[in-house]
C-alpha positions as a Markdown table, in Angstrom:
| # | Residue | x | y | z |
|---|---|---|---|---|
| 1 | Met | -54.1 | -33.2 | -35.6 |
| 2 | Lys | -52.1 | -31.8 | -38.1 |
| 3 | Asn | -52.3 | -28.5 | -36.5 |
| 4 | Leu | -51.7 | -29.9 | -32.8 |
| 5 | Leu | -48.1 | -30.7 | -33.8 |
| 6 | Asn | -47.4 | -27.8 | -35.1 |
| 7 | Ile | -48.4 | -25.2 | -32.2 |
| 8 | Leu | -46.7 | -28.3 | -30.3 |
| 9 | Gly | -43.8 | -27.6 | -32.6 |
| 10 | Ile | -43.6 | -23.8 | -32.2 |
| 11 | Leu | -44.4 | -24.1 | -28.3 |
| 12 | Leu | -40.9 | -26.2 | -28.3 |
| 13 | Phe | -39.1 | -23.9 | -30.4 |
| 14 | Ile | -40.2 | -20.6 | -28.2 |
| 15 | Phe | -39.2 | -22.8 | -25.4 |
| 16 | Ser | -35.8 | -23.7 | -26.7 |
| 17 | Ile | -35.2 | -20.0 | -27.8 |
| 18 | Ile | -36.1 | -19.0 | -24.1 |
| 19 | Ser | -34.1 | -21.2 | -21.8 |
| 20 | Cys | -31.0 | -20.6 | -24.1 |
| 21 | Gly | -31.6 | -16.8 | -23.8 |
| 22 | Asn | -31.5 | -17.5 | -20.3 |
| 23 | Glu | -28.5 | -19.9 | -19.9 |
| 24 | Ser | -26.2 | -17.0 | -22.0 |
| 25 | Thr | -27.8 | -14.3 | -19.5 |
| 26 | Asn | -26.2 | -16.5 | -16.8 |
| 27 | Asp | -23.0 | -17.0 | -18.6 |
| 28 | Ser | -22.1 | -12.9 | -18.8 |
| 29 | Thr | -23.5 | -12.7 | -15.2 |
| 30 | Asn | -21.1 | -15.3 | -14.1 |
| 31 | Asn | -18.4 | -13.8 | -16.2 |
| 32 | Asn | -19.0 | -10.1 | -14.4 |
| 33 | Gln | -18.6 | -11.8 | -11.3 |
| 34 | Lys | -15.3 | -13.5 | -12.2 |
| 35 | Asp | -14.5 | -10.0 | -13.5 |
| 36 | Val | -14.4 | -8.3 | -10.2 |
| 37 | Pro | -12.0 | -10.1 | -8.3 |
| 38 | Thr | -9.5 | -9.6 | -11.3 |
| 39 | Val | -10.3 | -5.8 | -11.3 |
| 40 | Val | -9.5 | -6.0 | -7.9 |
| 41 | Lys | -6.3 | -8.1 | -7.9 |
| 42 | Gln | -5.0 | -5.8 | -11.0 |
| 43 | Lys | -5.9 | -2.2 | -8.5 |
| 44 | Glu | -3.5 | -4.0 | -5.9 |
| 45 | Ile | -0.7 | -4.9 | -8.9 |
| 46 | Gln | -0.6 | -1.4 | -9.9 |
| 47 | Lys | -0.7 | 0.1 | -6.2 |
| 48 | Glu | 2.4 | -2.1 | -5.5 |
| 49 | Glu | 4.5 | -1.5 | -9.3 |
| 50 | Gln | 3.7 | 2.4 | -8.0 |
| 51 | Ile | 5.5 | 1.3 | -4.3 |
| 52 | Leu | 7.7 | -0.5 | -6.3 |
| 53 | Lys | 8.6 | 2.7 | -8.0 |
| 54 | Ile | 8.7 | 5.1 | -5.4 |
| 55 | Leu | 11.0 | 3.3 | -3.3 |
| 56 | Lys | 13.8 | 3.7 | -6.2 |
| 57 | Lys | 13.0 | 7.3 | -6.6 |
| 58 | Glu | 15.3 | 9.6 | -4.1 |
| 59 | Ser | 12.8 | 10.1 | -0.9 |
| 60 | Leu | 11.6 | 13.6 | -0.4 |
| 61 | Phe | 12.8 | 13.6 | 2.5 |
| 62 | Tyr | 15.3 | 12.5 | 5.3 |
| 63 | Thr | 14.9 | 11.6 | 9.2 |
| 64 | Lys | 16.4 | 9.8 | 12.0 |
| 65 | Ser | 14.4 | 8.5 | 14.3 |
| 66 | Glu | 14.8 | 10.3 | 17.9 |
| 67 | Gln | 13.3 | 7.4 | 19.6 |
| 68 | Phe | 12.1 | 3.9 | 18.5 |
| 69 | Glu | 10.5 | 1.0 | 20.2 |
| 70 | Tyr | 10.3 | -2.8 | 19.1 |
| 71 | Leu | 9.7 | -6.6 | 20.1 |
| 72 | Lys | 12.2 | -8.2 | 21.4 |
| 73 | Asn | 10.8 | -11.5 | 20.8 |
| 74 | Ser | 10.8 | -11.5 | 17.2 |
| 75 | Asn | 12.9 | -12.9 | 15.4 |
| 76 | Leu | 13.1 | -9.7 | 12.8 |
| 77 | Leu | 12.7 | -6.3 | 14.5 |
| 78 | Asn | 9.0 | -5.8 | 14.4 |
| 79 | Ile | 8.7 | -2.0 | 15.1 |
| 80 | Thr | 5.8 | -0.9 | 17.6 |
| 81 | Lys | 6.8 | 3.2 | 17.5 |
| 82 | Ile | 9.1 | 5.8 | 15.9 |
| 83 | Val | 9.4 | 9.4 | 17.1 |
| 84 | Phe | 10.8 | 11.3 | 14.0 |
| 85 | Ser | 13.4 | 14.0 | 14.9 |
| 86 | Pro | 13.1 | 17.0 | 12.4 |
| 87 | Ile | 12.6 | 16.1 | 8.8 |
| 88 | Met | 15.3 | 17.8 | 6.1 |
| 89 | Pro | 14.2 | 17.7 | 2.5 |
| 90 | Glu | 16.7 | 15.3 | 0.8 |
| 91 | Asn | 15.4 | 15.3 | -2.9 |
| 92 | Ser | 16.4 | 19.2 | -5.0 |
| 93 | Asp | 13.9 | 18.0 | -7.5 |
| 94 | Ser | 11.2 | 18.7 | -5.8 |
| 95 | Lys | 11.4 | 21.5 | -3.9 |
| 96 | Ile | 7.7 | 23.1 | -4.0 |
| 97 | Ile | 6.3 | 20.1 | -2.7 |
| 98 | Cys | 9.0 | 19.8 | 0.1 |
| 99 | Lys | 8.2 | 23.4 | 0.8 |
| 100 | Glu | 4.7 | 22.7 | 1.4 |
| 101 | Ile | 4.7 | 19.4 | 3.2 |
| 102 | Leu | 7.3 | 21.2 | 5.6 |
| 103 | Lys | 4.6 | 24.3 | 5.9 |
| 104 | Phe | 1.5 | 21.8 | 6.6 |
| 105 | Ile | 4.5 | 19.8 | 9.2 |
| 106 | Gly | 5.5 | 22.8 | 11.0 |
| 107 | Glu | 6.4 | 22.1 | 14.1 |
| 108 | Glu | 4.5 | 19.5 | 15.1 |
| 109 | Glu | 5.4 | 16.0 | 15.9 |
| 110 | Val | 5.6 | 13.2 | 13.5 |
| 111 | Val | 5.2 | 10.0 | 14.8 |
| 112 | Phe | 4.8 | 6.3 | 12.8 |
| 113 | Thr | 3.1 | 3.6 | 14.7 |
| 114 | Ser | 2.0 | -0.1 | 14.5 |
| 115 | Asn | 0.3 | -3.0 | 16.0 |
| 116 | Glu | 0.8 | -5.5 | 12.7 |
| 117 | Glu | 3.1 | -7.9 | 12.4 |
| 118 | Val | 6.6 | -7.3 | 9.9 |
| 119 | Ser | 6.4 | -9.5 | 6.9 |
| 120 | Ser | 9.2 | -10.9 | 4.5 |
| 121 | Asn | 9.6 | -8.6 | 1.7 |
| 122 | Glu | 12.5 | -10.6 | -0.3 |
| 123 | Glu | 10.1 | -11.0 | -3.3 |
| 124 | Arg | 8.9 | -7.7 | -3.7 |
| 125 | Thr | 12.3 | -5.6 | -3.7 |
| 126 | Glu | 15.6 | -6.5 | -3.3 |
| 127 | Glu | 16.6 | -3.4 | -1.5 |
| 128 | Tyr | 14.3 | -3.7 | 1.7 |
| 129 | Met | 13.5 | -7.0 | 2.8 |
| 130 | Met | 10.8 | -6.4 | 5.4 |
| 131 | Lys | 7.5 | -4.3 | 5.3 |
| 132 | Gln | 5.5 | -3.2 | 8.1 |
| 133 | Lys | 1.8 | -1.6 | 7.5 |
| 134 | Gly | 0.7 | 0.8 | 10.4 |
| 135 | Glu | 0.2 | 5.1 | 10.5 |
| 136 | Ile | 2.1 | 8.1 | 10.2 |
| 137 | Thr | 0.8 | 11.2 | 13.2 |
| 138 | Ile | 1.5 | 14.2 | 12.2 |
| 139 | Gly | -0.4 | 16.4 | 15.0 |
| 140 | Ala | -3.5 | 15.1 | 15.1 |
| 141 | Thr | -4.2 | 14.0 | 11.8 |
| 142 | Ser | -3.2 | 10.2 | 10.8 |
| 143 | Tyr | -2.2 | 8.5 | 7.7 |
| 144 | Ser | -1.6 | 4.8 | 6.7 |
| 145 | Ala | 1.8 | 4.1 | 6.0 |
| 146 | Asn | 4.3 | 1.0 | 5.2 |
| 147 | Ile | 7.7 | 1.2 | 6.4 |
| 148 | Tyr | 10.4 | -1.0 | 4.1 |
| 149 | Phe | 13.2 | -1.4 | 5.6 |
| 150 | Asn | 16.3 | -3.9 | 7.3 |
| 151 | Asp | 17.2 | -4.2 | 10.6 |
| 152 | Ser | 20.4 | -5.6 | 12.1 |
| 153 | Tyr | 20.4 | -6.2 | 15.7 |
| 154 | Gly | 22.7 | -8.0 | 18.0 |
| 155 | Glu | 23.6 | -7.7 | 21.9 |
| 156 | Asn | 25.0 | -4.2 | 21.8 |
| 157 | Glu | 22.5 | -2.8 | 19.2 |
| 158 | Thr | 19.9 | -2.5 | 17.2 |
| 159 | Ser | 19.4 | -0.6 | 13.9 |
| 160 | Phe | 16.9 | -0.1 | 10.9 |
| 161 | Lys | 17.2 | 1.7 | 8.1 |
| 162 | Gly | 14.6 | 2.4 | 5.1 |
| 163 | Lys | 11.6 | 4.5 | 4.2 |
| 164 | Ile | 8.1 | 5.2 | 5.2 |
| 165 | Val | 5.6 | 4.9 | 2.0 |
| 166 | Phe | 2.3 | 7.6 | 2.5 |
| 167 | Ser | 0.4 | 9.9 | 1.2 |
| 168 | Met | -1.0 | 13.0 | 1.9 |
| 169 | Pro | -4.2 | 14.1 | 0.5 |
| 170 | Ser | -4.5 | 17.5 | 1.8 |
| 171 | Ile | -0.9 | 18.2 | -0.2 |
| 172 | Lys | -2.0 | 19.8 | -3.3 |
| 173 | Ser | 1.4 | 19.9 | -5.1 |
| 174 | Leu | 1.6 | 16.2 | -4.9 |
| 175 | Asn | -1.8 | 15.5 | -7.1 |
| 176 | Gly | -2.7 | 12.0 | -4.5 |
| 177 | Glu | 0.3 | 10.5 | -5.3 |
| 178 | Ser | 2.5 | 8.5 | -2.2 |
| 179 | Phe | 6.2 | 9.9 | -1.8 |
| 180 | Ser | 8.8 | 8.3 | 1.3 |
| 181 | Ile | 10.6 | 9.9 | 3.7 |
| 182 | Gly | 14.1 | 7.9 | 4.0 |
| 183 | Ile | 14.4 | 7.0 | 8.0 |
| 184 | Lys | 17.0 | 5.3 | 10.2 |
| 185 | Gly | 17.8 | 4.4 | 14.0 |
| 186 | Val | 19.9 | 3.3 | 16.1 |
| 187 | Lys | 19.3 | 2.2 | 19.7 |
């Protein structure tokens, strides 16, 4: 009888160790699942901080819109298309990068298009009140881009002024970093 109690005691001890071990494994699994959104949020925050730095820096280029289209039914200027006039280098500190980008663009038409809704950008940057996602097309190549801008429109005139931020992985001197093009348009 004494041996039976000892065996049952040992078995109870072993089962309690096994069940505690499983709980700690589940806890670590749950912690890893909680870390994934945190990592994603950290990457988004880093990307947003990088964009804010780009917006504060002088743009590499400057251009005016040859033409632009927008939706009139919105309280905010909802840009749907911008056709760029020739792009002019603006940042004299980055001559090599500017030269490489201009060589890539060549005589190609540069167009920004968007079918996304414009959103308020006030909480992110003081300089530009609005942000709109879209894509920039250079010849046959398209890149994901965001335009940050302020608008002004009335009965006789509609205008905007801002920066388009995007990256061109094919430009080696950029080292994968994004850059901005200052742009304004009047209609």
